[in-house]
Short mmCIF file of C-alpha atoms in Angstrom, two decimals:
data_model
loop_
_atom_site.label_atom_id
_atom_site.label_comp_id
_atom_site.label_asym_id
_atom_site.label_seq_id
_atom_site.Cartn_x
_atom_site.Cartn_y
_atom_site.Cartn_z
CA UNK A 1 -3.89 23.77 3.94
CA UNK A 2 -0.99 20.80 5.50
CA UNK A 3 2.08 21.62 4.56
CA UNK A 4 1.40 18.66 3.32
CA UNK A 5 -1.11 19.18 0.37
CA UNK A 6 -1.52 16.78 -2.37
CA UNK A 7 1.81 15.05 -1.94
CA UNK A 8 1.75 10.97 -1.92
CA UNK A 9 3.85 9.91 0.36
CA UNK A 10 5.29 5.85 1.07
CA UNK A 11 5.29 4.89 3.94
CA UNK A 12 7.38 0.98 5.57
CA UNK A 13 7.97 -0.45 8.71
CA UNK A 14 4.50 0.36 10.66
CA UNK A 15 3.49 -2.92 12.42
CA UNK A 16 1.39 -1.27 14.72
CA UNK A 17 -1.01 1.86 16.38
CA UNK A 18 2.11 1.98 19.32
CA UNK A 19 4.94 1.84 15.95
CA UNK A 20 6.99 5.02 15.32
CA UNK A 21 6.24 4.79 11.56
CA UNK A 22 2.10 5.06 12.52
CA UNK A 23 2.77 8.44 14.05
CA UNK A 24 4.99 9.89 11.59
CA UNK A 25 2.27 8.79 8.89
CA UNK A 26 -0.67 9.69 10.78
CA UNK A 27 0.57 13.40 11.69
CA UNK A 28 1.53 13.98 8.45
CA UNK A 29 -2.25 12.66 7.36
CA UNK A 30 -3.00 15.50 8.98
CA UNK A 31 -0.77 17.30 7.03
CA UNK A 32 -3.00 16.68 3.80
CA UNK A 33 -0.13 13.53 2.84
CA UNK A 34 -2.35 10.46 0.96
CA UNK A 35 0.23 8.10 2.63
CA UNK A 36 1.28 4.47 0.94
CA UNK A 37 1.14 1.10 3.30
CA UNK A 38 4.42 -1.31 2.73
CA UNK A 39 4.38 -4.13 4.60
CA UNK A 40 6.68 -6.80 4.39
CA UNK A 41 4.55 -10.31 4.28
CA UNK A 42 0.42 -11.55 4.83
CA UNK A 43 1.42 -11.75 8.41
CA UNK A 44 2.32 -8.00 8.94
CA UNK A 45 -0.94 -7.85 6.88
CA UNK A 46 -3.00 -8.03 9.43
CA UNK A 47 -2.42 -6.27 11.33
CA UNK A 48 -1.92 -3.12 9.17
CA UNK A 49 -5.34 -4.12 7.87
CA UNK A 50 -6.54 -2.88 11.62
CA UNK A 51 -5.24 0.77 11.04
CA UNK A 52 -5.97 0.95 7.47
CA UNK A 53 -8.89 -0.01 6.03
CA UNK A 54 -8.30 1.19 2.10
CA UNK A 55 -6.28 -2.62 0.84
CA UNK A 56 -4.80 -0.45 -2.31
CA UNK A 57 -3.38 1.74 -0.30
CA UNK A 58 -1.24 -1.71 1.57
CA UNK A 59 1.99 -2.57 -1.22
CA UNK A 60 3.44 -5.93 0.15
CA UNK A 61 7.41 -4.70 -0.04
CA UNK A 62 10.25 -7.13 2.05
CA UNK A 63 13.00 -4.43 2.19
CA UNK A 64 15.44 -8.04 2.29
CA UNK A 65 14.71 -8.80 -1.18
CA UNK A 66 15.18 -5.83 -3.93
CA UNK A 67 12.51 -7.96 -6.36
CA UNK A 68 10.54 -7.70 -4.46
CA UNK A 69 11.66 -4.10 -3.20
CA UNK A 70 10.79 -3.33 -7.53
CA UNK A 71 7.78 -5.02 -8.30
CA UNK A 72 6.34 -2.82 -4.74
CA UNK A 73 7.12 -0.03 -6.66
CA UNK A 74 6.50 -0.44 -10.01
CA UNK A 75 2.80 -0.88 -8.66
CA UNK A 76 2.77 1.72 -6.33
CA UNK A 77 4.17 3.92 -9.61
CA UNK A 78 1.18 2.75 -11.87
CA UNK A 79 -1.16 2.84 -9.21
CA UNK A 80 -0.08 6.33 -7.45
CA UNK A 81 2.09 8.00 -10.06
CA UNK A 82 5.52 9.75 -8.96
CA UNK A 83 5.42 10.22 -4.83
CA UNK A 84 6.60 13.41 -3.19
CA UNK A 85 8.61 10.69 0.35
CA UNK A 86 9.16 7.73 1.47
CA UNK A 87 9.93 6.81 5.26
CA UNK A 88 11.95 3.82 6.21
CA UNK A 89 11.85 2.94 9.79
CA UNK A 90 12.34 -0.86 8.79
CA UNK A 91 15.41 -2.57 11.77
CA UNK A 92 15.83 -6.05 12.15
CA UNK A 93 18.39 -7.58 14.59
CA UNK A 94 17.41 -10.88 16.07
CA UNK A 95 16.55 -11.08 20.21
CA UNK A 96 19.94 -13.62 21.40
CA UNK A 97 22.56 -11.32 19.09
CA UNK A 98 21.17 -8.22 21.40
CA UNK A 99 21.77 -9.39 25.17
CA UNK A 100 24.55 -9.60 26.88
CA UNK A 101 27.68 -9.25 24.69
CA UNK A 102 28.43 -7.53 22.10
CA UNK A 103 31.28 -10.11 21.97
CA UNK A 104 28.30 -12.83 21.37
CA UNK A 105 27.79 -11.72 17.69
CA UNK A 106 27.68 -14.65 15.58
CA UNK A 107 28.61 -13.73 11.47
CA UNK A 108 24.76 -14.17 10.31
CA UNK A 109 23.38 -12.32 12.95
CA UNK A 110 25.55 -9.16 11.71
CA UNK A 111 25.07 -9.74 8.45
CA UNK A 112 21.69 -9.95 9.28
CA UNK A 113 20.42 -6.40 10.42
CA UNK A 114 22.99 -4.76 8.85
CA UNK A 115 21.09 -6.05 5.51
CA UNK A 116 18.18 -5.33 6.64
CA UNK A 117 18.57 -1.97 9.29
CA UNK A 118 20.92 -0.08 7.58
CA UNK A 119 21.52 -1.13 4.22
CA UNK A 120 17.36 -1.39 2.98
CA UNK A 121 18.45 2.63 2.81
CA UNK A 122 20.30 2.01 -0.40
CA UNK A 123 18.44 -0.80 -1.59
CA UNK A 124 15.01 2.09 -1.49
CA UNK A 125 16.47 4.64 -2.71
CA UNK A 126 18.54 3.16 -5.24
CA UNK A 127 15.20 1.66 -6.35
CA UNK A 128 13.68 4.44 -6.36
CA UNK A 129 16.17 6.70 -8.30
CA UNK A 130 15.74 3.16 -11.03
CA UNK A 131 12.35 3.88 -11.55
CA UNK A 132 12.16 7.61 -11.32
CA UNK A 133 9.53 6.90 -8.40
CA UNK A 134 10.18 10.40 -6.14
CA UNK A 135 9.38 13.66 -7.46
CA UNK A 136 11.65 16.87 -7.39
CA UNK A 137 11.64 17.52 -4.48
CA UNK A 138 11.30 15.20 -2.81
CA UNK A 139 12.39 13.10 0.88
CA UNK A 140 13.87 10.23 2.03
CA UNK A 141 13.79 11.01 6.13
CA UNK A 142 14.29 7.71 7.94
CA UNK A 143 14.08 6.56 11.68
CA UNK A 144 17.35 5.47 14.82
CA UNK A 145 18.75 5.87 17.82
CA UNK A 146 20.48 7.14 20.23
CA UNK A 147 22.80 3.57 20.83
CA UNK A 148 24.54 4.70 17.23
CA UNK A 149 26.60 6.18 19.35
CA UNK A 150 26.65 5.24 22.59
CA UNK A 151 27.20 1.91 23.80
CA UNK A 152 23.70 1.45 25.24
CA UNK A 153 22.33 -1.94 27.37
CA UNK A 154 20.77 -4.14 25.37
CA UNK A 155 21.23 -2.05 22.00
CA UNK A 156 24.36 -4.42 20.69
CA UNK A 157 24.57 -5.00 16.71
CA UNK A 158 21.66 -2.82 16.40
CA UNK A 159 23.85 -0.15 17.63
CA UNK A 160 26.15 -0.87 15.34
CA UNK A 161 24.15 -1.35 12.38
CA UNK A 162 21.98 2.40 13.55
CA UNK A 163 25.22 3.70 13.03
CA UNK A 164 26.45 2.31 9.26
CA UNK A 165 22.55 3.39 8.16
CA UNK A 166 23.80 6.90 9.67
CA UNK A 167 26.79 7.00 7.26
CA UNK A 168 24.12 5.72 5.00
CA UNK A 169 22.40 9.03 4.52
CA UNK A 170 25.09 11.26 4.99
CA UNK A 171 26.39 9.11 0.88
CA UNK A 172 23.38 9.00 0.32
CA UNK A 173 22.35 12.33 0.86
CA UNK A 174 25.38 13.97 -1.32
CA UNK A 175 24.49 11.80 -4.09
CA UNK A 176 20.27 12.13 -4.59
CA UNK A 177 20.85 15.78 -4.16
CA UNK A 178 21.54 17.16 -7.85
CA UNK A 179 17.96 14.58 -8.69
CA UNK A 180 15.71 16.97 -6.14
CA UNK A 181 16.06 13.94 -3.04
CA UNK A 182 16.98 15.08 0.51
CA UNK A 183 18.13 12.69 2.81
CA UNK A 184 17.61 13.00 6.46
CA UNK A 185 17.32 10.84 8.96
CA UNK A 186 14.98 11.48 12.87
CA UNK A 187 16.63 9.90 15.69
CA UNK A 188 13.68 9.18 17.98
CA UNK A 189 13.98 9.54 21.58
CA UNK A 190 12.78 5.29 23.74
CA UNK A 191 9.13 4.34 23.55
CA UNK A 192 7.20 1.70 24.55
CA UNK A 193 7.39 0.60 20.48
CA UNK A 194 7.40 -2.94 19.19
CA UNK A 195 11.32 -2.63 18.58
CA UNK A 196 11.51 -1.33 22.45
CA UNK A 197 9.99 -4.79 24.11
CA UNK A 198 13.00 -7.19 22.05
CA UNK A 199 15.74 -4.75 23.93
CA UNK A 200 17.06 -6.64 28.14
CA UNK A 201 15.41 -3.71 30.82
CA UNK A 202 13.68 -2.24 28.07
CA UNK A 203 11.34 -1.19 31.21
CA UNK A 204 14.62 0.68 33.22
CA UNK A 205 15.92 1.78 29.28
CA UNK A 206 12.25 3.76 29.17
CA UNK A 207 13.15 4.58 33.12
CA UNK A 208 16.34 6.19 32.16
CA UNK A 209 15.62 8.29 29.30
CA UNK A 210 12.61 9.44 30.38
CA UNK A 211 14.15 10.53 33.33
CA UNK A 212 16.86 13.21 31.23
CA UNK A 213 14.39 14.97 29.48
CA UNK A 214 14.55 18.44 29.35
CA UNK A 215 11.16 17.88 31.23
CA UNK A 216 10.76 14.65 32.59
CA UNK A 217 8.03 13.71 29.83
CA UNK A 218 8.62 10.73 27.35
CA UNK A 219 8.59 12.09 24.02
CA UNK A 220 5.58 11.14 21.90
CA UNK A 221 4.83 10.15 18.94
CA UNK A 222 3.04 12.74 17.36
CA UNK A 223 5.65 15.14 17.69
CA UNK A 224 7.99 12.97 16.46
CA UNK A 225 5.42 13.00 13.52
CA UNK A 226 5.35 16.49 13.53
CA UNK A 227 9.43 16.53 12.87
CA UNK A 228 8.45 13.95 10.27
CA UNK A 229 6.05 15.75 8.35
CA UNK A 230 8.22 19.06 8.36
CA UNK A 231 10.95 16.99 6.98
CA UNK A 232 8.77 16.09 4.20
CA UNK A 233 7.62 19.05 3.30
CA UNK A 234 8.98 21.79 1.80
CA UNK A 235 9.60 23.85 4.70
CA UNK A 236 12.99 21.99 5.41
CA UNK A 237 13.54 22.26 2.01
CA UNK A 238 17.45 23.70 3.60
CA UNK A 239 18.54 20.55 5.51
CA UNK A 240 20.22 18.24 4.47
CA UNK A 241 21.61 15.40 5.78
CA UNK A 242 21.34 15.53 9.53
CA UNK A 243 20.26 14.05 12.21
CA UNK A 244 17.58 15.30 13.17
CA UNK A 245 17.23 15.11 17.34
CA UNK A 246 13.65 14.39 18.47
CA UNK A 247 13.57 12.86 21.85
CA UNK A 248 13.11 15.47 24.58
CA UNK A 249 17.17 16.27 25.22
CA UNK A 250 18.38 13.08 26.38
CA UNK A 251 21.06 12.78 23.99
CA UNK A 252 22.48 16.19 26.27
CA UNK A 253 23.06 14.64 29.33
#
């Protein structure tokens, strides 16, 4: 018996097997969860299909489009019924908006990062609520990073977007609580993912992050996934509106 037996959970944002979203999906599946995956477009579907054999569990969803979110969630409800959780692991900024000085940020680049990385959580939560997709209790978990609090080199506009995302978590937690939906975020330690490789000097960032862990060992996908499984389970019904650090103590220093 796993802590997620008989629970159905949507995972949004798997890019490849090094994705934190994939680590979360794998650990939740070990705990008995039925996982439904969304992908942005046909190009991303090819990557996810290498990991997920059953196309019935792959649903197209572009979070920059309200219509796409609605179509995806209607299909999920029709095919699977109501679900018990959503993992929102989606963020994007143009590479040129990350490197150099924050003064180089363009209005369009800023808006794009905010839309995909922060507003999309609100859009996903609103659509799930409007369609009565979520059970009571249910859990929404998003992924953030320490760059929301500190001026991390090479993170720039994404750090600003993650700060907005974390504020969204608090306000959503307040307003969705009456429906039995708790909202939290995992602040994951730096790992070599597709997203991290877009940061200038990411190798040095990973090295420094590892050195600042309490045991000089980088956090693993399994450790982050285990935290996600806990937040999706009924063991975490008292955890609401929090940012849970899973970074081996890097945020302490």
